[in-house]
Coordinates of C-alpha atoms in Angstrom, one line a residue:
Chain A
D1135 CA -51.4 10.1 76.8
A1136 CA -51.4 13.8 76.7
G1137 CA -48.5 15.7 78.2
V1138 CA -48.6 18.9 80.0
T1139 CA -50.8 21.3 78.0
Q1140 CA -50.8 25.2 78.4
S1141 CA -53.0 27.8 77.3
P1142 CA -53.0 30.3 75.6
T1143 CA -49.8 29.9 73.7
H1144 CA -49.4 33.5 72.9
L1145 CA -51.0 36.8 74.3
I1146 CA -50.3 40.4 74.3
K1147 CA -51.4 42.6 77.2
T1148 CA -50.8 46.2 78.1
R1149 CA -49.3 47.6 81.2
G1150 CA -51.5 47.5 84.2
Q1151 CA -53.7 44.7 82.9
Q1152 CA -54.1 41.3 84.4
V1153 CA -53.5 37.9 82.9
T1154 CA -54.5 34.3 83.6
L1155 CA -52.7 31.4 82.3
R1156 CA -53.7 27.8 82.5
C1157 CA -52.0 24.5 82.8
S1158 CA -53.2 20.9 82.6
P1159 CA -50.7 18.4 84.1
K1160 CA -49.7 15.2 82.6
S1161 CA -52.1 12.3 83.2
G1162 CA -51.6 10.9 86.6
H1163 CA -49.4 13.8 87.9
D1164 CA -50.7 15.7 90.8
T1165 CA -48.0 18.6 91.3
V1166 CA -47.7 21.6 89.2
S1167 CA -44.9 24.1 89.2
W1168 CA -44.6 27.4 87.4
Y1169 CA -41.5 29.0 85.9
Q1170 CA -40.8 32.3 84.2
Q1171 CA -38.3 32.2 81.4
A1172 CA -37.0 35.7 80.2
L1173 CA -35.5 35.9 76.8
G1174 CA -32.1 34.5 76.8
Q1175 CA -32.3 33.3 80.4
G1176 CA -33.0 30.1 82.2
P1177 CA -36.4 29.4 83.8
Q1178 CA -37.0 31.0 87.3
F1179 CA -39.1 29.2 89.7
I1180 CA -42.5 31.1 90.6
F1181 CA -44.1 28.5 92.9
Q1182 CA -45.4 25.0 93.3
Y1183 CA -48.9 23.6 94.1
Y1184 CA -49.7 20.3 95.7
E1185 CA -53.0 19.2 97.2
E1186 CA -54.4 22.6 96.2
E1187 CA -51.9 24.5 98.3
E1188 CA -48.9 26.5 97.4
R1189 CA -45.9 24.6 98.9
Q1190 CA -43.1 26.9 97.9
R1191 CA -42.6 30.2 96.4
G1192 CA -39.7 31.8 94.6
N1193 CA -38.6 35.3 94.6
F1194 CA -41.6 36.8 92.9
P1195 CA -43.9 39.6 94.2
D1196 CA -47.5 39.1 95.5
R1197 CA -48.7 40.3 92.1
F1198 CA -48.0 36.7 91.0
S1199 CA -50.7 34.3 92.3
G1200 CA -51.9 30.9 91.7
H1201 CA -54.6 28.3 92.2
Q1202 CA -54.7 24.5 91.8
F1203 CA -58.1 22.7 91.2
P1204 CA -59.2 19.4 92.5
N1205 CA -58.5 17.8 89.1
Y1206 CA -54.9 19.0 89.6
S1207 CA -55.0 21.6 86.8
S1208 CA -53.6 25.0 87.7
E1209 CA -53.8 28.7 87.0
L1210 CA -51.3 31.4 87.2
N1211 CA -52.5 34.9 87.6
V1212 CA -50.5 38.2 87.3
N1213 CA -51.9 41.4 88.3
A1214 CA -50.8 45.0 87.4
L1215 CA -48.6 43.8 84.5
L1216 CA -45.2 45.5 84.1
L1217 CA -43.1 45.5 80.9
G1218 CA -40.6 43.2 82.8
D1219 CA -43.3 40.5 83.1
S1220 CA -42.8 39.8 79.3
A1221 CA -41.6 36.3 79.2
L1222 CA -42.3 32.6 78.4
Y1223 CA -44.2 31.0 81.4
L1224 CA -43.7 27.4 81.7
C1225 CA -45.7 24.9 83.6
A1226 CA -44.3 21.7 84.8
S1227 CA -46.0 18.7 86.3
S1228 CA -44.7 15.7 88.5
L1229 CA -45.9 13.0 90.6
G1230 CA -45.5 14.3 94.0
P1231 CA -43.7 17.6 95.1
I1232 CA -40.2 16.2 95.6
G1233 CA -38.1 13.8 93.6
G1234 CA -40.4 13.3 90.8
E1235 CA -39.3 14.0 87.3
L1236 CA -40.7 17.3 86.0
F1237 CA -42.4 17.2 82.6
F1238 CA -42.8 20.7 81.0
G1239 CA -45.4 22.3 78.7
E1240 CA -44.4 24.3 75.6
G1241 CA -45.3 27.5 77.6
S1242 CA -47.4 30.6 77.3
R1243 CA -45.5 33.6 75.6
L1244 CA -46.8 36.8 77.3
T1245 CA -45.8 40.2 75.8
V1246 CA -46.6 43.3 77.8
L1247 CA -46.8 46.5 75.8
Chain B
G631 CA -28.3 30.1 97.9
N632 CA -28.3 27.8 95.0
S633 CA -26.8 28.7 91.7
V634 CA -25.7 27.2 88.4
T635 CA -23.2 28.6 86.0
Q636 CA -22.8 27.2 82.5
M637 CA -20.6 28.2 79.7
E638 CA -21.9 31.1 77.4
G639 CA -23.1 30.2 74.0
P640 CA -23.8 30.1 71.3
V641 CA -21.8 27.2 70.4
T642 CA -21.5 26.1 66.7
L643 CA -20.1 22.7 65.8
S644 CA -19.7 20.6 62.6
E645 CA -21.5 17.3 62.6
E646 CA -19.5 14.6 64.2
A647 CA -17.6 16.9 66.4
F648 CA -17.0 16.4 70.1
L649 CA -19.2 18.5 72.5
T650 CA -18.5 19.7 75.9
I651 CA -20.8 22.2 77.8
N652 CA -19.4 23.1 81.1
C653 CA -21.6 23.5 84.1
T654 CA -20.5 24.4 87.8
Y655 CA -22.9 24.9 90.7
T656 CA -23.1 26.1 94.4
A657 CA -25.6 24.6 96.6
T658 CA -26.7 24.3 100.1
G659 CA -26.9 20.7 101.0
Y660 CA -26.5 17.8 98.7
P661 CA -27.9 18.6 95.3
S662 CA -29.3 16.5 92.5
L663 CA -28.1 17.5 89.1
F664 CA -29.7 17.6 85.7
W665 CA -29.4 18.6 82.0
Y666 CA -32.5 19.7 80.3
V667 CA -32.8 20.3 76.5
Q668 CA -35.1 22.6 74.6
Y669 CA -35.6 22.1 71.0
P670 CA -36.9 24.8 68.7
G671 CA -40.8 25.2 69.4
E672 CA -40.9 22.7 72.2
G673 CA -41.0 22.5 75.9
L674 CA -38.1 21.6 78.1
Q675 CA -37.2 17.9 78.2
L676 CA -35.1 16.1 80.8
L677 CA -31.9 14.9 79.0
L678 CA -30.1 13.2 82.0
K679 CA -29.7 13.3 85.6
A680 CA -27.4 12.3 88.6
T681 CA -28.4 12.2 92.2
K682 CA -25.1 11.6 94.0
A683 CA -21.4 12.0 93.7
D684 CA -19.5 10.1 91.0
D685 CA -22.8 9.1 89.4
K686 CA -22.8 9.4 85.5
G687 CA -26.2 10.3 83.9
S688 CA -26.5 9.3 80.2
N689 CA -29.0 9.4 77.4
K690 CA -29.1 9.7 73.6
G691 CA -25.3 9.6 73.5
F692 CA -24.8 12.5 76.0
E693 CA -23.1 11.9 79.3
A694 CA -22.4 13.9 82.4
T695 CA -20.7 13.0 85.5
Y696 CA -21.4 14.4 89.1
R697 CA -18.2 15.7 90.4
K698 CA -18.5 16.9 93.9
E699 CA -14.9 17.9 94.4
T700 CA -15.1 20.3 91.6
T701 CA -18.8 21.0 91.8
S702 CA -19.2 20.3 88.2
F703 CA -21.5 18.4 85.9
H704 CA -20.1 19.0 82.4
L705 CA -22.2 17.7 79.4
E706 CA -20.4 15.8 76.6
K707 CA -21.2 14.0 73.5
G708 CA -18.7 12.3 71.4
S709 CA -20.3 12.9 67.9
V710 CA -23.0 15.5 67.6
Q711 CA -25.6 15.4 65.0
V712 CA -27.7 18.3 63.3
S713 CA -30.7 17.1 65.4
D714 CA -29.0 18.0 68.6
S715 CA -29.2 21.6 67.8
A716 CA -31.2 23.0 70.8
V717 CA -30.6 24.9 73.9
Y718 CA -29.2 23.0 76.9
F719 CA -29.8 23.9 80.5
C720 CA -28.0 22.7 83.5
A721 CA -30.1 22.6 86.7
L722 CA -30.1 21.5 90.4
I723 CA -32.4 20.8 93.1
A724 CA -31.2 20.8 96.6
G725 CA -33.2 21.1 99.8
S726 CA -36.4 22.5 98.3
Y727 CA -39.1 21.9 95.8
Q728 CA -37.6 24.2 93.0
L729 CA -35.3 23.6 90.2
T730 CA -32.3 26.2 89.9
F731 CA -31.4 26.6 86.2
G732 CA -28.3 28.0 84.4
K733 CA -28.9 30.6 81.7
G734 CA -28.7 27.9 78.9
T735 CA -26.2 27.3 76.0
K736 CA -27.4 27.4 72.5
L737 CA -25.8 24.6 70.4
S738 CA -26.0 24.8 66.6
V739 CA -24.7 21.8 64.5
I740 CA -24.1 22.3 60.8
P741 CA -23.7 19.6 58.3

């Protein structure tokens, strides 16, 4: 039983570029949440997707957008990259948007130069 | 808003020492509390949780008790092992879909 898988694992971009990160949830899970973890910090909630809709959003600008597909997989898009967007981006899946245990992937490490 | 404060690290202990990592919180509403662990090169894993006051979460020898009166959820283990070396995160969820994490405490256990 595959857990949460994320791709790519590492990537390097330059300021102003755009990036797309991908996440496949754990088998049987229908909800995907995205978190940003800066170096030495705890993860910060970006947004959550359930039933292909954004259910809640954290304190992140509109440059951060997402999508959930009918098979429950998800993408995180970041436009107009800034140096401060360099971080580990974590995807977490759960069964249902509330109360279910979150299972995290290993993350995508984004470096913006 | 919701916030979690946990003790600064890094923490270095000898094998078989007693571990305490302090965690306090502020929350709107009645939160559920969690400890997550991040081993080197791996994703976050749920270590234990508690959903109401005086509940004790436990797993792998780790324990934490939900103390509403002191708004705390301290993590303890009686005898740490080298394999416990990791970063530990205290977190809460209250009235929303999102987990709020502390900054994490890095634990190193030396033989």
